[in-house]
Coordinates of C-alpha atoms and ligand atoms in Angstrom, one line a residue:
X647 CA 7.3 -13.7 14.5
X648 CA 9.4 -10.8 16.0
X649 CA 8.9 -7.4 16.1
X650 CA 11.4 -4.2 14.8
X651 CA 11.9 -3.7 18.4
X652 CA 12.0 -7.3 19.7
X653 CA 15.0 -7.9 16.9
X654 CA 17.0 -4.6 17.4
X655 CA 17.1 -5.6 21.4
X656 CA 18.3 -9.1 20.0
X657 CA 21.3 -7.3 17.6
X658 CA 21.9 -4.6 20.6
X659 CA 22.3 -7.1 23.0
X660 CA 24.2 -9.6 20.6
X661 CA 21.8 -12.2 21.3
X662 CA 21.8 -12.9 17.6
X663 CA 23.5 -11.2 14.7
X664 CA 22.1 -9.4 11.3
X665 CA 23.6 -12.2 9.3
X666 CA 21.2 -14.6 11.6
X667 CA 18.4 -12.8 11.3
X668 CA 18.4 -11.9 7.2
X669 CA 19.2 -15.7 7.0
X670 CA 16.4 -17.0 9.2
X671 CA 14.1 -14.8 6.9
X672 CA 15.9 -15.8 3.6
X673 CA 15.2 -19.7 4.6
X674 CA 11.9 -19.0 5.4
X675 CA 11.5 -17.2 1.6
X676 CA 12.8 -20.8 0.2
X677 CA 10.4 -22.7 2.8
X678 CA 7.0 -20.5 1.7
X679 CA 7.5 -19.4 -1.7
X680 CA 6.6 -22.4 -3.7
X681 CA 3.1 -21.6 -1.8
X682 CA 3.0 -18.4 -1.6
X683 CA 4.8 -16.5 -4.5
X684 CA 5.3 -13.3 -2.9
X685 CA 8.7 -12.3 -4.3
X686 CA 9.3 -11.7 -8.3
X687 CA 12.8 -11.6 -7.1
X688 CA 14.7 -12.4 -4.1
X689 CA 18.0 -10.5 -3.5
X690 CA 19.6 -12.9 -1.1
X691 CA 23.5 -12.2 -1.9
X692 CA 23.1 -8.6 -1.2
X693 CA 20.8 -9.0 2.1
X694 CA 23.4 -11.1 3.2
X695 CA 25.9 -8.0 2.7
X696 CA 23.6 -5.5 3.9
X697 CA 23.9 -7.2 7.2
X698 CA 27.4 -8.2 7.2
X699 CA 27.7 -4.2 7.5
X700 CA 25.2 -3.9 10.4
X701 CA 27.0 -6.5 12.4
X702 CA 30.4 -4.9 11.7
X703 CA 28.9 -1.9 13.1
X704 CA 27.9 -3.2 15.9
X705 CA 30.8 -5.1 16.5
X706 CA 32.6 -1.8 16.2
X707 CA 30.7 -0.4 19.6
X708 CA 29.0 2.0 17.0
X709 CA 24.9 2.7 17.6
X710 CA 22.6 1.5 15.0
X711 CA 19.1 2.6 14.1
X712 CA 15.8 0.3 14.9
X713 CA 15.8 -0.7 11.3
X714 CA 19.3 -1.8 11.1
X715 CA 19.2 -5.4 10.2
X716 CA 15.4 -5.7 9.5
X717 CA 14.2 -7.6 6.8
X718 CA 12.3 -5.8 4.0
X719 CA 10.3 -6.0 1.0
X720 CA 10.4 -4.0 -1.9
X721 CA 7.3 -3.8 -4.2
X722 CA 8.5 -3.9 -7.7
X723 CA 7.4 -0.5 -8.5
X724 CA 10.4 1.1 -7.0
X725 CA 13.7 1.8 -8.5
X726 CA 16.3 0.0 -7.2
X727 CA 19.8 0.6 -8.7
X728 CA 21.2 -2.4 -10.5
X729 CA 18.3 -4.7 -9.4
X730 CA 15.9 -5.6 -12.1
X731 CA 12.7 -3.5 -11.3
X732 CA 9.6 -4.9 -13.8
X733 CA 6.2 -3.5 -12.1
X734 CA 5.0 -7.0 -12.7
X735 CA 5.2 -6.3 -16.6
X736 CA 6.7 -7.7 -19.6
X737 CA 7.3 -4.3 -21.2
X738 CA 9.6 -3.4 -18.1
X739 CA 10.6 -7.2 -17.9
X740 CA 14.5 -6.5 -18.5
X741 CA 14.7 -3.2 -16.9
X742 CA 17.4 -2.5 -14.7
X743 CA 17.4 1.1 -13.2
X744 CA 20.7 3.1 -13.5
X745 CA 19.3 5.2 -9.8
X746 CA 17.7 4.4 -6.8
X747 CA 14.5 5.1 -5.6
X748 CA 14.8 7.7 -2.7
X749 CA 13.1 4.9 0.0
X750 CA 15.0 2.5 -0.6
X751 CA 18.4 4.6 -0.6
X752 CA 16.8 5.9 2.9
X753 CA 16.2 2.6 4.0
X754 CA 19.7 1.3 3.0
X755 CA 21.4 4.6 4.9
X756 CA 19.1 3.2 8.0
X757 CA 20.6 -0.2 7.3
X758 CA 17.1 -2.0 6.6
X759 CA 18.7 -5.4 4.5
X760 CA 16.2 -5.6 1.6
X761 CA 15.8 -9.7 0.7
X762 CA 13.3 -8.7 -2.8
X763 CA 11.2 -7.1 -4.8
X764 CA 7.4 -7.8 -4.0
X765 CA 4.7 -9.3 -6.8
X766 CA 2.0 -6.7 -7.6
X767 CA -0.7 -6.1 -10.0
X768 CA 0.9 -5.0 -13.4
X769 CA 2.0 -1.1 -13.6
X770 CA -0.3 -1.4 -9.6
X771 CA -3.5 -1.6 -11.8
X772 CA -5.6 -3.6 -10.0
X773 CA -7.2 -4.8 -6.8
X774 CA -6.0 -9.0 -6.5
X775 CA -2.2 -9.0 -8.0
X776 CA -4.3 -11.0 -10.2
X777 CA -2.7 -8.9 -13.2
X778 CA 1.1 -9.3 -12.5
X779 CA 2.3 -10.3 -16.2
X780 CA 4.5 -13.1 -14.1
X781 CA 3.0 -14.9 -11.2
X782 CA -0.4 -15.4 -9.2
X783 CA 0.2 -14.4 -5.1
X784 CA -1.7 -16.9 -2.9
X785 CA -3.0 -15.2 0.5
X786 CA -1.5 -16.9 3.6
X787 CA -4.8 -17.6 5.3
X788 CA -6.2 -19.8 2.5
X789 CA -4.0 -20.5 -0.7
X790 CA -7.1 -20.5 -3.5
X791 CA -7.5 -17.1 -2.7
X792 CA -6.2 -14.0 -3.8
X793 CA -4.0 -11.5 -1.3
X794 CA -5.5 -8.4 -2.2
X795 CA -3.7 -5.9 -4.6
X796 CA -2.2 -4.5 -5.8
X797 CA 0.4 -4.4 -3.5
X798 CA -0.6 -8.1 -2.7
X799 CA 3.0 -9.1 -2.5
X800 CA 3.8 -7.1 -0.3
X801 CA 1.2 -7.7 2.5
X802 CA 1.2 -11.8 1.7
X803 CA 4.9 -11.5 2.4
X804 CA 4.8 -10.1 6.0
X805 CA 1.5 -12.0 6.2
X806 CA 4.0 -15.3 5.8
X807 CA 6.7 -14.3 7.7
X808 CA 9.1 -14.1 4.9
X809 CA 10.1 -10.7 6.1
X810 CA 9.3 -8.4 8.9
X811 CA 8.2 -5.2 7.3
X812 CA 7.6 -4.0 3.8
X813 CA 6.7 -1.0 1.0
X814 CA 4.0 -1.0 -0.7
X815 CA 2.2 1.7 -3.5
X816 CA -1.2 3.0 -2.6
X817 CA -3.2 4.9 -5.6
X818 CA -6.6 3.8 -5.1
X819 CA -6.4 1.2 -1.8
X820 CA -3.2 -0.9 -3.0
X821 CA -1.6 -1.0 0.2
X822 CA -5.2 -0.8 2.4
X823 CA -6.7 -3.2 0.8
X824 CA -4.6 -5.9 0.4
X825 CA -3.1 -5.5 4.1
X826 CA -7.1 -6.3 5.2
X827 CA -6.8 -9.1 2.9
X828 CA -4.1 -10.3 5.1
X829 CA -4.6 -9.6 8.4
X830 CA -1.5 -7.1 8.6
X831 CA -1.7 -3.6 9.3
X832 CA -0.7 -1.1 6.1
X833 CA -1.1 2.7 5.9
X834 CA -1.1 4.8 3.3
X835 CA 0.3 8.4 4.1
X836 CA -0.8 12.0 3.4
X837 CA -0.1 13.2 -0.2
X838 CA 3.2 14.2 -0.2
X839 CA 4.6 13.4 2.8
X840 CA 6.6 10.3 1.6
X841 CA 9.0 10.8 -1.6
X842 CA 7.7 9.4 -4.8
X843 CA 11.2 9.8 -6.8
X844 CA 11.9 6.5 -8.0
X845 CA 8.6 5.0 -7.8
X846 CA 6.9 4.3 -11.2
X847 CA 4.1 6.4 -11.9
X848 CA 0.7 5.3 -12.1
X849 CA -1.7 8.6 -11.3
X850 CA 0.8 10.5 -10.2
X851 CA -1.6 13.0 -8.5
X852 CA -2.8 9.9 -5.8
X853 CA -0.2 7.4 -5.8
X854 CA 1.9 7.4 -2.6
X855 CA 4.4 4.9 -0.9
X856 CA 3.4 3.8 2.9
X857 CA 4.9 0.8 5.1
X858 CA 3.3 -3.1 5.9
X859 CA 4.2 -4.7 9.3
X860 CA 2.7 -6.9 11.9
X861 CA 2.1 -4.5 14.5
X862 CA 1.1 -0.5 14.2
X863 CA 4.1 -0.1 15.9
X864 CA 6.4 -1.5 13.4
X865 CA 4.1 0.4 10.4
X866 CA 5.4 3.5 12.5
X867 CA 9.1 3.3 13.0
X868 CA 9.1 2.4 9.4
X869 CA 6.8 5.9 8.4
X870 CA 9.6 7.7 10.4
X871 CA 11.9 6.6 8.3
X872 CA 10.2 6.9 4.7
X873 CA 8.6 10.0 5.4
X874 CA 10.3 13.4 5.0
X875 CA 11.1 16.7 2.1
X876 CA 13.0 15.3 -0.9
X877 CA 13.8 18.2 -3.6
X878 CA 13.9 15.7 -6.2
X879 CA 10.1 14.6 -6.0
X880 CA 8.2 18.6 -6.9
X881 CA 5.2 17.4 -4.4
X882 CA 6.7 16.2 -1.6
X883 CA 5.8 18.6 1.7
X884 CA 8.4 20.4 3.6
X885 CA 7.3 19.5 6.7
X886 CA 8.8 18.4 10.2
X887 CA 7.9 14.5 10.8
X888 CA 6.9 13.9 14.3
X889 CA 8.7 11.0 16.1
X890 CA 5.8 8.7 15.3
X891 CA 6.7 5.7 17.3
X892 CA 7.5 7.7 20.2
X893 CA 3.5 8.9 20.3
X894 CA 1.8 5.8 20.5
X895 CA 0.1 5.0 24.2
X896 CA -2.4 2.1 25.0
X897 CA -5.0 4.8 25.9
X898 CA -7.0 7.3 23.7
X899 CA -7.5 10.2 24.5
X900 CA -8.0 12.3 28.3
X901 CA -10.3 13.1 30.6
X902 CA -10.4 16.5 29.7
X903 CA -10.4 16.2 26.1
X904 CA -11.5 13.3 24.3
X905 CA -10.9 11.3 21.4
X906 CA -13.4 11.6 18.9
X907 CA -14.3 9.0 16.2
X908 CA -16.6 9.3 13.1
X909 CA -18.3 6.5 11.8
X910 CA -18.8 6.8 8.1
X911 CA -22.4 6.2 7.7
X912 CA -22.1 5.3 3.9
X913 CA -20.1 2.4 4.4
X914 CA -22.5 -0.1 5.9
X915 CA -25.1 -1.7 3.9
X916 CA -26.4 -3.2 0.7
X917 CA -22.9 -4.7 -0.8
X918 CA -20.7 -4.9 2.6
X919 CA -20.5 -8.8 3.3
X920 CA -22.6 -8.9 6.8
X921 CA -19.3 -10.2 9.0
X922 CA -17.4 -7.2 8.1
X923 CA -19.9 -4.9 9.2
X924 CA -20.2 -7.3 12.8
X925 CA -16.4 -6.7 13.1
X926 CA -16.7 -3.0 12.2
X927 CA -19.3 -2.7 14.7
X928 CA -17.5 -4.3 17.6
X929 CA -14.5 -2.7 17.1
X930 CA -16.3 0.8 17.2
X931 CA -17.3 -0.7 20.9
X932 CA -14.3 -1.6 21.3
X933 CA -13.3 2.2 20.8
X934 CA -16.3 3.4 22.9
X935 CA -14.8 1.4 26.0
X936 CA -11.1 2.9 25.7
X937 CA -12.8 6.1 26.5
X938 CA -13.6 7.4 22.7
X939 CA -16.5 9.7 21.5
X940 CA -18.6 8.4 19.0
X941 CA -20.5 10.1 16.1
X942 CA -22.2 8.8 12.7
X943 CA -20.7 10.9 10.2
X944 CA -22.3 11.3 6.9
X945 CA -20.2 12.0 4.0
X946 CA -22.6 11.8 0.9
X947 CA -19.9 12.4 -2.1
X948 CA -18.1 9.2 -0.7
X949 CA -19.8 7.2 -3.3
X950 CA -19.2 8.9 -6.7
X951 CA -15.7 8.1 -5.7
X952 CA -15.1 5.0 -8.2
X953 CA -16.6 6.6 -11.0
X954 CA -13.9 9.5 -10.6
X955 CA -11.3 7.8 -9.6
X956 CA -11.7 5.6 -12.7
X957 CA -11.7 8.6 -15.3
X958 CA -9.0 10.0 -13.2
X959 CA -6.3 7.3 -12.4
X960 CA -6.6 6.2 -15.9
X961 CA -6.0 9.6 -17.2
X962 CA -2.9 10.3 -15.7
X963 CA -2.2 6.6 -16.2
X964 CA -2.0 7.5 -20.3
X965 CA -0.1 10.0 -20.4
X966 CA 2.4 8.3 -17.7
X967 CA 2.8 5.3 -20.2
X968 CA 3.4 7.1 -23.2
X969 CA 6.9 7.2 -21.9
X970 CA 7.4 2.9 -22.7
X971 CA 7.5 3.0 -26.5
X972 CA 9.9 0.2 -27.4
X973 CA 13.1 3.1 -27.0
X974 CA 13.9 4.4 -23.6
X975 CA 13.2 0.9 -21.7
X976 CA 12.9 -3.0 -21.4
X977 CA 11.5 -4.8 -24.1
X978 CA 10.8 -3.9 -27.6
X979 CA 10.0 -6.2 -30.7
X980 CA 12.5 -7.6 -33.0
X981 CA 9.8 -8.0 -36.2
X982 CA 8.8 -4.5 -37.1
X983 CA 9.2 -2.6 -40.1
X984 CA 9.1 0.8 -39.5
X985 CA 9.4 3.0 -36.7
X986 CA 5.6 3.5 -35.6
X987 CA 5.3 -0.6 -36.2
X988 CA 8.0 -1.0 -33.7
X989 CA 6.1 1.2 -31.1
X990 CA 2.3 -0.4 -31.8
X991 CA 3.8 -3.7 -31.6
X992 CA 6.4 -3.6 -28.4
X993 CA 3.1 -1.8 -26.9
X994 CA 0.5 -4.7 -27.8
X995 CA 2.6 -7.3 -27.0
X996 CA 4.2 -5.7 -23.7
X997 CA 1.4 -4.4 -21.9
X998 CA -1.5 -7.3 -20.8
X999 CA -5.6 -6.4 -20.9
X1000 CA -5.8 -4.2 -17.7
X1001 CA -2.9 -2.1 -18.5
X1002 CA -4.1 -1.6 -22.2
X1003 CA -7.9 -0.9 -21.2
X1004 CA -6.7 2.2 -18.9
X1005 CA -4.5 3.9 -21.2
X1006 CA -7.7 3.6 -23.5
X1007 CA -10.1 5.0 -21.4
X1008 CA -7.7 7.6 -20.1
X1009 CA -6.7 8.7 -24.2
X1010 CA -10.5 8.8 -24.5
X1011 CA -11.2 11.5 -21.5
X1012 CA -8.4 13.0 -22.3
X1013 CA -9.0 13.6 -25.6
X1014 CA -10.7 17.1 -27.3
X1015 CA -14.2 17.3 -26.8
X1016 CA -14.8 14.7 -23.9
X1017 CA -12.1 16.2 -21.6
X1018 CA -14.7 19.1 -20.5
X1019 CA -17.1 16.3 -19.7
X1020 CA -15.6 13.7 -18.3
X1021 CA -11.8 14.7 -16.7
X1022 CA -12.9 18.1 -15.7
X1023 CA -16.1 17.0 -14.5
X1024 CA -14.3 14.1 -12.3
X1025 CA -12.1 16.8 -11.0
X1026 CA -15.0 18.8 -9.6
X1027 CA -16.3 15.8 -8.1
X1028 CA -13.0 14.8 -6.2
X1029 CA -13.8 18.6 -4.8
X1030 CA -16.8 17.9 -3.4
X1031 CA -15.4 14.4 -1.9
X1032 CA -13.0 16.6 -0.2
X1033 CA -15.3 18.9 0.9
X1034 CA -16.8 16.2 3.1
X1035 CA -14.0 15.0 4.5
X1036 CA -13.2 19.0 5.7
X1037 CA -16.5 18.6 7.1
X1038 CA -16.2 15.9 8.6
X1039 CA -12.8 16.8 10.7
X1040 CA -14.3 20.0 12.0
X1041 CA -15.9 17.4 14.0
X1042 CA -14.1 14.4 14.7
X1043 CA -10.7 13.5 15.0
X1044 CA -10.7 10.4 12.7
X1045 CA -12.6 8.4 11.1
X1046 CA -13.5 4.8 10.9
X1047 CA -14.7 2.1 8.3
X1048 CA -14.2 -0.7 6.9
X1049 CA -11.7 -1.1 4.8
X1050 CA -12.8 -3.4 1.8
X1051 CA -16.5 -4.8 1.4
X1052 CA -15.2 -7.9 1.3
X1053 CA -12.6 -10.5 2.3
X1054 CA -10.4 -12.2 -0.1
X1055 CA -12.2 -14.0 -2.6
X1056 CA -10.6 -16.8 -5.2
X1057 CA -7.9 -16.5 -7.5
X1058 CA -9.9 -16.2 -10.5
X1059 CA -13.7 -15.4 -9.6
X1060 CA -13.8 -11.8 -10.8
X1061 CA -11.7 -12.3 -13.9
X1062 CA -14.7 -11.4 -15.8
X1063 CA -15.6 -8.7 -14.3
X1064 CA -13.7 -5.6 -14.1
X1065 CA -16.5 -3.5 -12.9
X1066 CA -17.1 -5.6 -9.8
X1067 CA -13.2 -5.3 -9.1
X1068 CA -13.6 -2.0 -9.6
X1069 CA -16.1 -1.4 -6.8
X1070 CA -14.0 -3.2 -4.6
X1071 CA -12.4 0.1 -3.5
X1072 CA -15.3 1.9 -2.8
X1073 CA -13.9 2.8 0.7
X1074 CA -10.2 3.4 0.2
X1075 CA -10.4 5.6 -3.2
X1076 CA -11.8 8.5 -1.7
X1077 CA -9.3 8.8 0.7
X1078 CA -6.4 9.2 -2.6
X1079 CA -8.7 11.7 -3.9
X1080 CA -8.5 13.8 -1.0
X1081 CA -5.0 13.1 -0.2
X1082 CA -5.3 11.9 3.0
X1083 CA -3.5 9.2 5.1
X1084 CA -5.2 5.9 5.9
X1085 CA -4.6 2.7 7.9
X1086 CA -6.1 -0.9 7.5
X1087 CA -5.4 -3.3 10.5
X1088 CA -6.9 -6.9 11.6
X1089 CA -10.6 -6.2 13.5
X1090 CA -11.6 -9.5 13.3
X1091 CA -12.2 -12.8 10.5
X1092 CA -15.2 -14.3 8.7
X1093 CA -16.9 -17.3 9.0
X1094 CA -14.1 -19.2 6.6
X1095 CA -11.4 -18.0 8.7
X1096 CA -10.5 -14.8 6.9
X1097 CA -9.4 -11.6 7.6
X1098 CA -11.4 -8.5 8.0
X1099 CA -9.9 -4.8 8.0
X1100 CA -10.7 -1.6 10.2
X1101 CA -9.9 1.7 8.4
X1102 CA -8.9 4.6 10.1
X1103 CA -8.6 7.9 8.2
X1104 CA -7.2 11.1 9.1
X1105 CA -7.3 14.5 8.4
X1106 CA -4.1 16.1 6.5
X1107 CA -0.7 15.2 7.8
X1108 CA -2.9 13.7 11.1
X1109 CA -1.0 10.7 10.8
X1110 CA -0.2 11.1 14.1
X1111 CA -4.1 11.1 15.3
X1112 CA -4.7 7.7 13.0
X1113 CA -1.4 5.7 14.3
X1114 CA -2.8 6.9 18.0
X1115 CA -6.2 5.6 17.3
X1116 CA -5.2 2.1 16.0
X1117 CA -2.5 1.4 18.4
X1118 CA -4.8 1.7 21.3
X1119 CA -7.5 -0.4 19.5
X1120 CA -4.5 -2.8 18.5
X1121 CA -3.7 -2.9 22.1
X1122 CA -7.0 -3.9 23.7
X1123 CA -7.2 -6.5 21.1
X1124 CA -5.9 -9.7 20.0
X1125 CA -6.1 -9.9 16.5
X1126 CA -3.2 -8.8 15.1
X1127 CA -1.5 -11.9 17.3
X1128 CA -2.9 -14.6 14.9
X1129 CA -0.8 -15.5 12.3
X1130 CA -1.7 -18.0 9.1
X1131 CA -2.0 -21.7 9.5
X1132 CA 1.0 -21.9 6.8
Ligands
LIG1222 N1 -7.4 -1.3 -7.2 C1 -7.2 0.1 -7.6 C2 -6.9 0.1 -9.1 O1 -7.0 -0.9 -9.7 C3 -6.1 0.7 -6.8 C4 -4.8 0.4 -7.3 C5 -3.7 1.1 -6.5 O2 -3.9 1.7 -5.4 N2 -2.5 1.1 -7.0 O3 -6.6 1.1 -9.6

């Protein structure tokens, strides 16, 4: 399966053309879908334009940019004009935005030939894409299991082949987590740094878009591109993006100054499957021979992180919902008799379980008299997680972990059990708390064949000091080079 780089020296050299190369991935959608289920939708008659335009550029002597011709995804969470956008949820089922997202109009300008929207966990609540009101996503590597979530579409997707790169949504782990699930590499930025206009909102003070690929490399050009000030999203940073691709080297570090790597101390142990900790381990070896400093780092507020996160994200997740009411979007309910009948029923019957037990909780500690002790309180806590991490980067450059506790387990084992899905991203949520960015790539597989994730963290807008760190690692390994038996 090609690289960004390998197919742009293709369409430069006119080895092969756009239209050849969205086709090859749109036949390989039909070949894998009935397996795999990736795609909600599959937007194959305006791919195929998209890269009519890139050829005719190219035909035309003009220069084209790296993602010019380069099969994407789309997670259905962001707004894409005139193509139905649903967040895997009935309530949203016939929604078709009248605007853009501002990543996808970026991409588009870049010439990046979209070919769907990705499957995801309804409204991205949720771990396994196990709650998507439409479909169930198989993982690549063994088809009874689950891809991760909730951005599991997207990472099964480039997991199969069905398109080189893609965009997920990260609130909690959603693009982490499920890209370890995988075996592909996914990174979450810094708070900020990509544009969330256009992107529904879950908890809009941690959810942030970030890039899937096969390589580091790829996850970078495709950073570059996302990443960047946009005056129509009030948080985004006004920053200058560094020329990620352009910094990445197969060594770490000099002889005069090292690279230095914390080891999060917190995140081995009781509830960590015992391979996953082996792979972690290696891989910090692995780290030690390309020249790195090593350090335990102990970050004790780490694990309070669920139980903030999940008074936090659904918090924001109430009031962000309010907004779908049977009147401004999708679906609404034909049988009602009144106005606030109309509203209680389009809600009941439009959102599923997961969906409605957030906006719960979240009405609850929001509500007078429980907001002092359980939102404020969270807050404070999410202080003291970042706390940590400041002290923590005062003495390492990044650091490392793994990225879930476990590998993909099967479609349907924790529907039970919210709480043990919940713990599931014991090791990515802190990093949304603190707003930093983070990247899961392949460092190794289980006993069943699996894949396991590395996570590399960075300090604020250090994206720079994470991609660094997992391309050399990428480099003096082989892992990322297997692909699924599919
Ligand atoms: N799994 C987490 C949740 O259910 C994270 C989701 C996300 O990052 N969107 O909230």
């Amino acid at each position: 399966m090609a690289s960004i780089r390998e197919l742009h020296d293709q369409l430069v050299n006119k080895e092969r053309s756009a239209v050849e190369i969205t086709q090859e991935a749109l036949d390989r959608i039909q070949v894998v879908e009935p397996q795999i289920h990736s795609f909600l939708c599959v937007t194959a008659d305006r791919a195929l334009e998209q890269a009519k335009q890139v050829d005719a550029k190219i035909a035309a002597g003009e220069e084209i940019g790296l993602l010019a011709g380069i099969p994407i995804g789309i997670k259905d969470n962001m707004c894409t004009q005139g193509i139905p956008t649903t967040c895997a949820s009935k309530i949203l089922q016939n929604f078709v935005p009248p605007y853009e997202s501002t990543v996808t109009e970026r991409l588009a300008k870049a010439g990046a030939v979209m070919v769907g929207k990705t499957n995801l966990d309804e409204f991205a609540m949720g771990g396994s894409t196990e709650n998507s009101a439409f479909q169930l996503t198989a993982n690549p590597w063994d088809l009874e299991r689950i891809p991760g979530g909730s951005s599991g579409g997207s990472a099964a997707a480039v997991a199969a082949g069905e398109c080189t790169v893609s965009l997920g949504s990260d609130t909690g782990g959603s693009i982490r987590q499920p890209a370890a699930l995988c075996g592909v590499v996914g990174m979450k930025p810094t708070y900020g740094l990509v544009s969330r206009y256009g992107l529904v909102a879950f908890a809009s003070s941690l959810d942030q878009i970030g890039p899937f690929g096969r390589s580091v490399e790829d996850v970078a050009i495709l950073l570059k591109e996302i990443a960047g000030h946009d005056p129509k999203d009030s948080t985004s940073l006004k920053v200058e993006i560094p020329d990620y691709p352009s910094l990445l080297k197969p060594e770490l570090g000099s002889k005069k100054q090292k690279f230095r790597i914390g080891v999060i101390k917190e995140t081995f142990g009781e509830g960590v499957d015992p391979a996953i900790e082996t792979a972690v381990r290696q891989a910090i070896e692995q780290f030690k021979a390309l020249g790195a400093e090593v350090q335990e780092i102990s970050c004790p507020q780490f694990r309070y992180g669920v139980a903030a996160y999940y008074i936090i994200a659904p918090s924001e997740a109430s009031a962000n919902l309010a907004r779908y009411d049977g009147v401004k979007y999708g679906f609404r309910v034909e049988d009602a008799e009144n106005l606030m009948e109309m509203y209680t029923k389009t809600r009941a019957q439009g959102f599923g379980p997961e969906v409605k037990r957030r906006i719960m909780i979240g009405t609850y500690t929001l509500s007078a008299g429980y907001y002092d002790a359980y939102y404020l309180k969270a807050q404070k806590v999410r202080t003291l997680i970042k706390q940590d991490f400041e002290n923590a980067f005062a003495k390492v450059d990044v650091l490392v972990c793994p990225t879930s506790p476990t590998t993909a387990f099967k479609t349907g084992e924790k529907k039970d059990d919210p709480l043990g899905m919940y713990l599931l991203d014991l090791m990515t949520i802190p990093v949304n708390l603190a707003g930093l960015p983070g990247l899961s790539l392949p460092c190794g597989f289980d006993d069943k064949g699996l894949p396991i994730g590395l996570q590399i963290i960075g300090n604020v807008l250090r994206e720079d000091l994470v991609l660094q760190a997992s391309y050399a690692y990428e480099q003096a390994t082989d892992w990322h080079k297997q692909t699924p038996p599919l």
